[in-house]
PDB file of C-alpha atoms in Angstrom:
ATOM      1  CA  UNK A   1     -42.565 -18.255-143.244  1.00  0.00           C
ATOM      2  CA  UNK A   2     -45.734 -15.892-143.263  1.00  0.00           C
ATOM      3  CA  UNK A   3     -45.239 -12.307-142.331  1.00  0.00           C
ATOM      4  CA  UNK A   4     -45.172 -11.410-138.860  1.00  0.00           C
ATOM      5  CA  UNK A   5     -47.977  -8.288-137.936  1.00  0.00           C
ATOM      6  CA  UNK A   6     -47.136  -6.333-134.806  1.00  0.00           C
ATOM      7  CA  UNK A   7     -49.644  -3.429-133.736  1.00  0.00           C
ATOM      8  CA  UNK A   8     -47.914  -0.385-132.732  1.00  0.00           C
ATOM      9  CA  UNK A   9     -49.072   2.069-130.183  1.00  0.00           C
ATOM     10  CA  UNK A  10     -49.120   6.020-130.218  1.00  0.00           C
ATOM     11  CA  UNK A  11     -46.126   6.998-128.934  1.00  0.00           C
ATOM     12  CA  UNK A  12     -44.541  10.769-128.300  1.00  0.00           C
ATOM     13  CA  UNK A  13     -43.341  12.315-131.373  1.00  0.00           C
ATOM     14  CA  UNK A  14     -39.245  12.073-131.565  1.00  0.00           C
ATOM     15  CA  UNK A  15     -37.985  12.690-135.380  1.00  0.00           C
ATOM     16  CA  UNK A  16     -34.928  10.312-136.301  1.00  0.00           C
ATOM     17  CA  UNK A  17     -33.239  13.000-137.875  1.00  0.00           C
ATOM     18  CA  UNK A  18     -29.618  13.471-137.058  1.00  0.00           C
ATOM     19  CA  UNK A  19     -28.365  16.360-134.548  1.00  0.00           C
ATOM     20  CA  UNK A  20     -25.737  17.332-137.003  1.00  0.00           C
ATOM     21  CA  UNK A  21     -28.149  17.816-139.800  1.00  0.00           C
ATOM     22  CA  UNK A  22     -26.247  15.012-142.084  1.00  0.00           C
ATOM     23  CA  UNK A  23     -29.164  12.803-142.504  1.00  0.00           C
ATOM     24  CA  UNK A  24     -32.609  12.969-144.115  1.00  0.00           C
ATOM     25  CA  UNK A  25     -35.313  12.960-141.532  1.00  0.00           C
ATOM     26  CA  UNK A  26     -37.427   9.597-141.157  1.00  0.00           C
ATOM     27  CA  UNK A  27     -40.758  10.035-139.015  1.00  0.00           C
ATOM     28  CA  UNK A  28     -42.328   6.937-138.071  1.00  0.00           C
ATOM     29  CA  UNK A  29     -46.149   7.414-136.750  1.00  0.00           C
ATOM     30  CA  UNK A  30     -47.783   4.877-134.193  1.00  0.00           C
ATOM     31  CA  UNK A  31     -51.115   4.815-135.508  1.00  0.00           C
ATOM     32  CA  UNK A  32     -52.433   3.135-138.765  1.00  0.00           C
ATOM     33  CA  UNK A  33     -49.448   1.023-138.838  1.00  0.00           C
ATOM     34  CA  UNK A  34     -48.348  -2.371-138.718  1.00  0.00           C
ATOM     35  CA  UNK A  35     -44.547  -4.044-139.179  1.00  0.00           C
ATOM     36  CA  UNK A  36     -43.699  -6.114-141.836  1.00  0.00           C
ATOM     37  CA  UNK A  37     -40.275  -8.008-142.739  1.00  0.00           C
ATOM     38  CA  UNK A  38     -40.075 -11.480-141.857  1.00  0.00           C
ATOM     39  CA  UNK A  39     -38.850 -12.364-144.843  1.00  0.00           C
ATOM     40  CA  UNK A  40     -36.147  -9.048-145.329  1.00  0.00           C
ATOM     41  CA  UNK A  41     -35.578  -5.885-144.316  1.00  0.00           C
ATOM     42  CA  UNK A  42     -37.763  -4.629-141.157  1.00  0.00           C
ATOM     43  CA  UNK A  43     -40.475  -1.890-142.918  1.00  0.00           C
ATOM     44  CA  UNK A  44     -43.678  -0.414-141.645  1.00  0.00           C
ATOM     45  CA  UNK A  45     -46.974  -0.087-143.627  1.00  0.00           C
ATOM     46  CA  UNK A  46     -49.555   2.766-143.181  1.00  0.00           C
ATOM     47  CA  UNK A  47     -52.599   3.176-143.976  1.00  0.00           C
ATOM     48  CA  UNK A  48     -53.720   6.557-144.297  1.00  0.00           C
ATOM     49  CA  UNK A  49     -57.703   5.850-145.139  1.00  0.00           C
ATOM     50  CA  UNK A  50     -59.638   7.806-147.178  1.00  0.00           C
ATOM     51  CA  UNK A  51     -60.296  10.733-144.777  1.00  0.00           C
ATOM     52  CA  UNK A  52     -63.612  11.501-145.746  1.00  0.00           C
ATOM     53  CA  UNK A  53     -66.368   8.909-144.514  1.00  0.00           C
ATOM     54  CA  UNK A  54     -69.054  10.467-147.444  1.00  0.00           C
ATOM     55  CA  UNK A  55     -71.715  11.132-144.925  1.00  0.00           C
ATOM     56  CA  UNK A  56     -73.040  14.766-143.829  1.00  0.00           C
ATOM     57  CA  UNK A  57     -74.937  15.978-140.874  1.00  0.00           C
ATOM     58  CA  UNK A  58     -76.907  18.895-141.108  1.00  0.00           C
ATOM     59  CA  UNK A  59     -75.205  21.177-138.215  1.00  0.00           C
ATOM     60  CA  UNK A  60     -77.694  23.942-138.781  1.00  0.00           C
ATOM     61  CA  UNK A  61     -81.151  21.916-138.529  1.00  0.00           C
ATOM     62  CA  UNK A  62     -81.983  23.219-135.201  1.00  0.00           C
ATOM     63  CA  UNK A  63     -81.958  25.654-132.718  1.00  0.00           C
ATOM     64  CA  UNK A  64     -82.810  25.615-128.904  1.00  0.00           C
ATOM     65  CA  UNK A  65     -85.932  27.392-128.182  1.00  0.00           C
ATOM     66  CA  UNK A  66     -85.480  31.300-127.213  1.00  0.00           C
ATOM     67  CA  UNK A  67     -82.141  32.956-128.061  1.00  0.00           C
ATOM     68  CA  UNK A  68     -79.090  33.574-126.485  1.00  0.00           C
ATOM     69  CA  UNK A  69     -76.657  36.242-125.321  1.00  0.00           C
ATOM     70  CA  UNK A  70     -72.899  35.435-124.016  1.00  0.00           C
ATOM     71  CA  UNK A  71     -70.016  38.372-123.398  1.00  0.00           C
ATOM     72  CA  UNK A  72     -66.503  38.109-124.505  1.00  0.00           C
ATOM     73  CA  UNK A  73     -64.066  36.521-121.439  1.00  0.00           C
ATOM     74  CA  UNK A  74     -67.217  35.495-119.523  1.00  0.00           C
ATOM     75  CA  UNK A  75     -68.500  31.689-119.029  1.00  0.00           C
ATOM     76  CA  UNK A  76     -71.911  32.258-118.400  1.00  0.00           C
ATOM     77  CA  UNK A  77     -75.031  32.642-121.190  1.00  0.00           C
ATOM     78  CA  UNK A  78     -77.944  33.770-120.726  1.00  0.00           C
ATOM     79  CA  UNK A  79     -81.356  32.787-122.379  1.00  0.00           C
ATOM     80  CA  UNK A  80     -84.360  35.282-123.664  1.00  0.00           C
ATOM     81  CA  UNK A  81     -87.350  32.421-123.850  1.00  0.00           C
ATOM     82  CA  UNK A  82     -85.454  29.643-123.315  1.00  0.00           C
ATOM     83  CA  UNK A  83     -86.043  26.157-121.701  1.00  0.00           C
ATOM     84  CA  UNK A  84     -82.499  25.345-120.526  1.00  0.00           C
ATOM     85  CA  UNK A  85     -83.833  22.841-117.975  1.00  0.00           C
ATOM     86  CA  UNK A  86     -85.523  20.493-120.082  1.00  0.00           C
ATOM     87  CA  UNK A  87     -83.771  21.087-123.747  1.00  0.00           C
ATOM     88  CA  UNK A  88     -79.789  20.961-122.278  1.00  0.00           C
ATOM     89  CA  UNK A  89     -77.615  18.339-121.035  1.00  0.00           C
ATOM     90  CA  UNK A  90     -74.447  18.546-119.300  1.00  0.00           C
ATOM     91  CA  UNK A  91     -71.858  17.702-122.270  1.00  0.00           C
ATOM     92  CA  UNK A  92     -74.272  19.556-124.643  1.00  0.00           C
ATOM     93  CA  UNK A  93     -72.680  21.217-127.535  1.00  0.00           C
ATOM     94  CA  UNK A  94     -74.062  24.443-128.919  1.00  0.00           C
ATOM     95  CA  UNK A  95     -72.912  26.710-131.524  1.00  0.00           C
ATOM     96  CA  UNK A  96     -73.900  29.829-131.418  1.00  0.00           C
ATOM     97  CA  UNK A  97     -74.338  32.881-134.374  1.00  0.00           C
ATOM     98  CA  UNK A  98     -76.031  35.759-134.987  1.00  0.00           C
ATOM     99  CA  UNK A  99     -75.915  35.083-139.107  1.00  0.00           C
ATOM    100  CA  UNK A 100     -77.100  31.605-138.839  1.00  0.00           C
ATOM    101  CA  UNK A 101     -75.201  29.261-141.845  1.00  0.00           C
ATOM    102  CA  UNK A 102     -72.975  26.797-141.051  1.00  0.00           C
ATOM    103  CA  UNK A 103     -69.885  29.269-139.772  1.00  0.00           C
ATOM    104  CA  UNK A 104     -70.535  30.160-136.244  1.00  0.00           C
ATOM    105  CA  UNK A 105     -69.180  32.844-133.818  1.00  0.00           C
ATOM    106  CA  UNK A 106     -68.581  30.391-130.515  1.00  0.00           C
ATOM    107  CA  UNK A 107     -68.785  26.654-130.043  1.00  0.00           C
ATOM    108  CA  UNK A 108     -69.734  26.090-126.162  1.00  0.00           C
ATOM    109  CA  UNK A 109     -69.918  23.057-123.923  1.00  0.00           C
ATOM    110  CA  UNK A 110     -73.017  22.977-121.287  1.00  0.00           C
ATOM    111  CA  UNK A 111     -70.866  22.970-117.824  1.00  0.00           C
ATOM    112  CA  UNK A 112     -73.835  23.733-115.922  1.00  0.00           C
ATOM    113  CA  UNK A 113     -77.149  24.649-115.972  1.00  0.00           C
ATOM    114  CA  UNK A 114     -78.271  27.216-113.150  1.00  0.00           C
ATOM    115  CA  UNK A 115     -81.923  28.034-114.434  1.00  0.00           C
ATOM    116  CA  UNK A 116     -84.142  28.003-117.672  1.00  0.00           C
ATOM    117  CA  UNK A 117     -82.570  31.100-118.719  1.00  0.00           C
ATOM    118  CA  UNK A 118     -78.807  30.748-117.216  1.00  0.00           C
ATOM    119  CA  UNK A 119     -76.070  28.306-118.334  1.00  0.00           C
ATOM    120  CA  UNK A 120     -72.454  27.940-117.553  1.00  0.00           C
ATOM    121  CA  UNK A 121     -69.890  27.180-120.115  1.00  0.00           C
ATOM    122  CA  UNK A 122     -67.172  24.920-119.667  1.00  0.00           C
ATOM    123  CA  UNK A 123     -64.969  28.211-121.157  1.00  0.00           C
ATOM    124  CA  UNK A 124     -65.077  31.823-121.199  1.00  0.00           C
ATOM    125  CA  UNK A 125     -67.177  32.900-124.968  1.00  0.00           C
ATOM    126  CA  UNK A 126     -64.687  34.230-127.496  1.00  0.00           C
ATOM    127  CA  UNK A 127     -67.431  36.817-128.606  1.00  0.00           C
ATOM    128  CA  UNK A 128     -70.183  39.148-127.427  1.00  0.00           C
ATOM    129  CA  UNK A 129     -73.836  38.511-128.791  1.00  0.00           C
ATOM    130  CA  UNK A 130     -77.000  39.359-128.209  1.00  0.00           C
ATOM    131  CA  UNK A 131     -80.538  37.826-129.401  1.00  0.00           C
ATOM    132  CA  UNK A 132     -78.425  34.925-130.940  1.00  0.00           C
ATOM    133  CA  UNK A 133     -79.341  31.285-132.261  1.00  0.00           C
ATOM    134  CA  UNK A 134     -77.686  28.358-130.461  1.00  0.00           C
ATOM    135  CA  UNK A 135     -77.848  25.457-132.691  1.00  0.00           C
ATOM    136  CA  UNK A 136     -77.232  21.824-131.588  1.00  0.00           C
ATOM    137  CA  UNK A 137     -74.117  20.547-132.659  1.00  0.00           C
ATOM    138  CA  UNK A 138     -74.132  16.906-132.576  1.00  0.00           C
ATOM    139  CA  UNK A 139     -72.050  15.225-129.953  1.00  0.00           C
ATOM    140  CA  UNK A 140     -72.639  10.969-129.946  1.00  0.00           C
ATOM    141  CA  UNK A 141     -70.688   8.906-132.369  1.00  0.00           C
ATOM    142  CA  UNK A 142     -70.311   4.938-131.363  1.00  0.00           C
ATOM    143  CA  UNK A 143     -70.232   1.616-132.751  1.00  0.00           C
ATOM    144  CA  UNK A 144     -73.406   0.205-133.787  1.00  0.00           C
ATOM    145  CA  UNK A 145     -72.561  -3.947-134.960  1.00  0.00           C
ATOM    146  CA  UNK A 146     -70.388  -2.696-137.369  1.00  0.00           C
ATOM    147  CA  UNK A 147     -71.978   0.931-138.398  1.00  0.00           C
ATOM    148  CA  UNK A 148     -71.458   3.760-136.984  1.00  0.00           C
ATOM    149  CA  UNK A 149     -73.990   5.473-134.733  1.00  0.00           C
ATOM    150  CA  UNK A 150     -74.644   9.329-134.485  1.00  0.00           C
ATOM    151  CA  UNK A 151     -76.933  10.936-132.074  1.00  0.00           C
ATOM    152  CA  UNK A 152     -77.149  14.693-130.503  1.00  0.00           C
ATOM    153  CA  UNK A 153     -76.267  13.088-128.117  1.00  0.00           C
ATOM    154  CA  UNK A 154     -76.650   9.545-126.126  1.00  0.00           C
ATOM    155  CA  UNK A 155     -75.135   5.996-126.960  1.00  0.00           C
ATOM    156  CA  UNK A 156     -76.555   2.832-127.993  1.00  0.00           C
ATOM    157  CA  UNK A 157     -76.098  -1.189-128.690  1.00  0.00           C
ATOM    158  CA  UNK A 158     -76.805  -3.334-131.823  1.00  0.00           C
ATOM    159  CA  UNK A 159     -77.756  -7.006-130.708  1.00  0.00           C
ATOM    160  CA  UNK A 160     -76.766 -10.128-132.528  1.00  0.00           C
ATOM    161  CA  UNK A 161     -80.253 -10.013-134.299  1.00  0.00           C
ATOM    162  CA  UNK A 162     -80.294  -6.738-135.267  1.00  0.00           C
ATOM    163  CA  UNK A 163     -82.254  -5.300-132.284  1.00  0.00           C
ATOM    164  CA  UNK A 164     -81.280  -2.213-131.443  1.00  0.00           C
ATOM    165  CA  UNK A 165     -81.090  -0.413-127.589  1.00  0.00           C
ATOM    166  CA  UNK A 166     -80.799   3.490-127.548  1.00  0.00           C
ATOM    167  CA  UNK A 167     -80.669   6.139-125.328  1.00  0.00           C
ATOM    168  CA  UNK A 168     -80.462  10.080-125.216  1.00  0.00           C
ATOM    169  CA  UNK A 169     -81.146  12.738-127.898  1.00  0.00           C
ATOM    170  CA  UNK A 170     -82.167  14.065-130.924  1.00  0.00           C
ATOM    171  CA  UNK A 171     -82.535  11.988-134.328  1.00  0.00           C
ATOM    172  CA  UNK A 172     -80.925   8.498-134.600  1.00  0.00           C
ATOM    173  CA  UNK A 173     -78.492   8.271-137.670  1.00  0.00           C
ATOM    174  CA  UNK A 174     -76.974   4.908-138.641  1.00  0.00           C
ATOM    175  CA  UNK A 175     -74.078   5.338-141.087  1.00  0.00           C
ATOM    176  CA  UNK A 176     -75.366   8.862-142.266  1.00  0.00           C
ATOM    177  CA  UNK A 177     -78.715   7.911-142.704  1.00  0.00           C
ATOM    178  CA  UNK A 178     -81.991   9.038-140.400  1.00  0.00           C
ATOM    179  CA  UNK A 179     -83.783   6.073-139.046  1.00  0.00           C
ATOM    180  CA  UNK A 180     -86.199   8.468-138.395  1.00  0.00           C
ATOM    181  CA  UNK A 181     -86.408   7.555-134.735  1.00  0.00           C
ATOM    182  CA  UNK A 182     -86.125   9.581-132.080  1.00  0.00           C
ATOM    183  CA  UNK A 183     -83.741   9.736-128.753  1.00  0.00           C
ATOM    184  CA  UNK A 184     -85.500  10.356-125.400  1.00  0.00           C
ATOM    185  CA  UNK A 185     -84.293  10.045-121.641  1.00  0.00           C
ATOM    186  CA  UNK A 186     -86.500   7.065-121.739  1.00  0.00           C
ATOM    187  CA  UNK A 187     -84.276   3.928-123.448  1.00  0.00           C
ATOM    188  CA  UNK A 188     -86.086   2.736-126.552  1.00  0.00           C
ATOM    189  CA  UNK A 189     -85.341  -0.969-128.078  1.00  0.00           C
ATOM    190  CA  UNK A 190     -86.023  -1.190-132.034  1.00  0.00           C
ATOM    191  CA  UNK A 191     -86.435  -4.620-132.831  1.00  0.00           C
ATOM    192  CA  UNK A 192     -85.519  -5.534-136.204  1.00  0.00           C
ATOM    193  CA  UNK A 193     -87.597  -7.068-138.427  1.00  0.00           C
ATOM    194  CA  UNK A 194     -87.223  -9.429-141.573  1.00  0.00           C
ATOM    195  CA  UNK A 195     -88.088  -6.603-144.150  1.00  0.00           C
ATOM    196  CA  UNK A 196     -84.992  -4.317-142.425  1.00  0.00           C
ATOM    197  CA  UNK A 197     -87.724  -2.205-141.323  1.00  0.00           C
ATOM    198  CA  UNK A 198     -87.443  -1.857-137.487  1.00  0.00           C
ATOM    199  CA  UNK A 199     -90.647  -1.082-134.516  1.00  0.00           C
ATOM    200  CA  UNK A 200     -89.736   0.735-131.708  1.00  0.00           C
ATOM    201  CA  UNK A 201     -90.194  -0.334-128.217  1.00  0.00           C
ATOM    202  CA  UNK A 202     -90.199   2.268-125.491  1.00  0.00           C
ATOM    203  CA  UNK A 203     -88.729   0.622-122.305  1.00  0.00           C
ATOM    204  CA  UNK A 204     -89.899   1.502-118.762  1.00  0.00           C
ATOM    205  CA  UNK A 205     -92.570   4.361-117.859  1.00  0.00           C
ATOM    206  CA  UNK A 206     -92.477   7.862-119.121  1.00  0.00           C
ATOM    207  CA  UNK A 207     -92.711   8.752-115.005  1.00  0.00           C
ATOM    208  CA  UNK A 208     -93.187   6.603-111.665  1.00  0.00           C
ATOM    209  CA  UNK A 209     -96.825   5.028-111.837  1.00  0.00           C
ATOM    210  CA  UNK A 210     -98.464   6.135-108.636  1.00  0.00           C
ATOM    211  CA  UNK A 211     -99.405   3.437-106.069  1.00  0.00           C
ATOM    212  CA  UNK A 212    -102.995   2.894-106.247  1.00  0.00           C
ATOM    213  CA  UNK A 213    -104.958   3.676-103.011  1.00  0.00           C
ATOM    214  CA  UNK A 214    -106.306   0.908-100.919  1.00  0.00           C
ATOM    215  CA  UNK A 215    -109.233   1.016 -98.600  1.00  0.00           C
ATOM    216  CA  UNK A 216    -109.339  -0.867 -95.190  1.00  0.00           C
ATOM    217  CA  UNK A 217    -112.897  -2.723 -94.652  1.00  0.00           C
ATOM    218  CA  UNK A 218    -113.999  -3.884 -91.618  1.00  0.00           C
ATOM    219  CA  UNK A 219    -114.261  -7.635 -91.888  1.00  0.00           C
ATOM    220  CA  UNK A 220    -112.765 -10.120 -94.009  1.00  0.00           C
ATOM    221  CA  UNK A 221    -114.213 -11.154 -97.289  1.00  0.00           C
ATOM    222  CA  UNK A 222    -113.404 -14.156-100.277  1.00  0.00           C
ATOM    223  CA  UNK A 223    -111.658 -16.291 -97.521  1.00  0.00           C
ATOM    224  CA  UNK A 224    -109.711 -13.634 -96.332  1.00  0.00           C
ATOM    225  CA  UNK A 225    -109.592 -13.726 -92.366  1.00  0.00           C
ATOM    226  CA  UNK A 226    -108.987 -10.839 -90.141  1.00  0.00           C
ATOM    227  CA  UNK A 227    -105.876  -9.098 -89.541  1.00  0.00           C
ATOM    228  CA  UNK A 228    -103.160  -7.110 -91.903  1.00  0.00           C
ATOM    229  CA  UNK A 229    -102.077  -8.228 -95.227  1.00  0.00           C
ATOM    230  CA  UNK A 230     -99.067  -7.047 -97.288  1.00  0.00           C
ATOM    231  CA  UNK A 231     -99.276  -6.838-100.969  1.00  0.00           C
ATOM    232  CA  UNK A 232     -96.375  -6.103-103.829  1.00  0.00           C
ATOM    233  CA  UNK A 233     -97.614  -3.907-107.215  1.00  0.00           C
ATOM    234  CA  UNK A 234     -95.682  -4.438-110.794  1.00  0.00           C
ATOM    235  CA  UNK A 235     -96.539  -2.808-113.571  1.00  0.00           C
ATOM    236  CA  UNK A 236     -97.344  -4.953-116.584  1.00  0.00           C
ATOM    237  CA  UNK A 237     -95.954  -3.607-119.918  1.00  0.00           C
ATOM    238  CA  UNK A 238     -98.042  -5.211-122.717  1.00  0.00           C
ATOM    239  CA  UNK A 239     -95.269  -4.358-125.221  1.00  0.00           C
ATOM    240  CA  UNK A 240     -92.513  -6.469-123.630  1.00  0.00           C
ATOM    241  CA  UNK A 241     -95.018  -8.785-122.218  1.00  0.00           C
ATOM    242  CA  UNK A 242     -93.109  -8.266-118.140  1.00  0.00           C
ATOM    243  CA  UNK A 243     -93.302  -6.697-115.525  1.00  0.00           C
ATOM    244  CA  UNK A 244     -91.217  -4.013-113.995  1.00  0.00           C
ATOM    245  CA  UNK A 245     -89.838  -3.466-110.305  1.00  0.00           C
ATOM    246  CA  UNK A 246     -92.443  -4.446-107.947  1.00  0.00           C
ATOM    247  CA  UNK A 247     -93.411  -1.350-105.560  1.00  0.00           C
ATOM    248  CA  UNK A 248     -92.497  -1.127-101.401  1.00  0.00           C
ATOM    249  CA  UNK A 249     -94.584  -3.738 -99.410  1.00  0.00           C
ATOM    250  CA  UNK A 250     -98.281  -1.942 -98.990  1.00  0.00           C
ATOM    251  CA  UNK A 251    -100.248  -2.956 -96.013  1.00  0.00           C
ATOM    252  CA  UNK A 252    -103.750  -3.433 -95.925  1.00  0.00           C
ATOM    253  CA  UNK A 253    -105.752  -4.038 -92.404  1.00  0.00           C
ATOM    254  CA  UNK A 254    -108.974  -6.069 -92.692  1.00  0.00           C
TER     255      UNK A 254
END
């Protein structure tokens, strides 16, 4: 008979040692593991990994724009130049130093954003500093068909062909290497090509197009009689080749 796999769940810790002391302990952990036995004694197999994945992200590459002050015991930071508006996210990680390097005095999470100079934490800062760098830290790790995905922050899908669909921010890293593309609010499709080179797509508008004005004439003209028309606008996109959402029915009197 083959052996029999069973997946085992996390589970609270709860040591199998004995209350009176007269056994050796045995700890049995719920992840990594599998059972194994079929063919004797019940055992489990782990497997630790290696720990390290061999790929490093440069923590300290750069800073929001301005600096940044924050007082011990108090959530809120404030900014001297900054942009918090359009640089910061909700979920945003930011660690913050007056030495620069990669040790930093406070790690915040972006709570809230009040203004371009006032953000809310989602905790109190450990430290008091004034004038200080806030560096983005980065906070998107997912699957990517296989390979692991890394951006400030954002998420993304790997096709069946290789195409590629991303969304959010900062530099797009696939197994710890820049595919020096960038992240934007605006999804982006890279579509893979035979070489293993990719060409990016931007999907969608940058902003809403504007509806163009129409003018009312007096009579009809090309076979058009008198009266009120409706019309529909979409926006063709030359790089997919489609169209996008047609606009609200404009009317048109003749």
């Amino acid at each position: 008979m083959p052996p029999v796999f069973v997946s085992l769940l996390p589970e609270r810790f709860a040591p199998s040692t004995s209350l009176a002391g007269g056994a050796a302990p045995n700890v049995f952990r719920g992840a990594n593991c599998r059972l194994e036995g079929a063919d004797g004694p019940p055992r489990i197999v782990a497997y630790p990994g290696t720990k390290d994945l061999g790929q490093d992200y440069d923590l300290t590459g750069e800073t929001v724009t301005g600096t940044v002050s924050t007082a011990a015991d108090s959530p809120v930071v404030t900014g001297s130049g900054t942009a918090f508006r359009t640089e910061l996210h909700v979920g945003q990680m930011l660690g913050i130093t007056n030495g620069g390097g990669d040790s930093f005095d406070d790690v915040l999470v972006v709570a809230r954003i009040t203004s371009d100079t006032e953000f809310v934490a989602d905790r109190a800062a450990s430290a008091t500093n004034s004038g200080s760098d806030a560096y983005y830290l980065w906070g998107g790790l997912f699957p990517l068909g296989g390979k692991r995905g890394v951006l400030r922050r954002g998420n993304g899908y790997r096709g069946e062909r290789g195409d590629i669909i991303y969304v959010g921010d900062g530099p797009l890293f696939i197994d710890g290497t820049d595919s020096t593309f960038e992240a934007s609010n605006r999804p982006k499709r890279l579509a893979h090509q035979t070489d293993g080179t990719y060409i990016e797509n931007p999907i969608g508008f940058e902003t809403v197009p504007a509806i163009p004005d129409m003018d009312p004439t007096a009579t009809g003209g090309r076979g058009m009689l008198k009266g009120y028309y409706s019309f529909y606008f979409a926006w063709y996109n030359s790089v997919t080749k489609g169209f996008s959402n047609p606009s609200e029915i404009q009317k048109m009197q003749t």
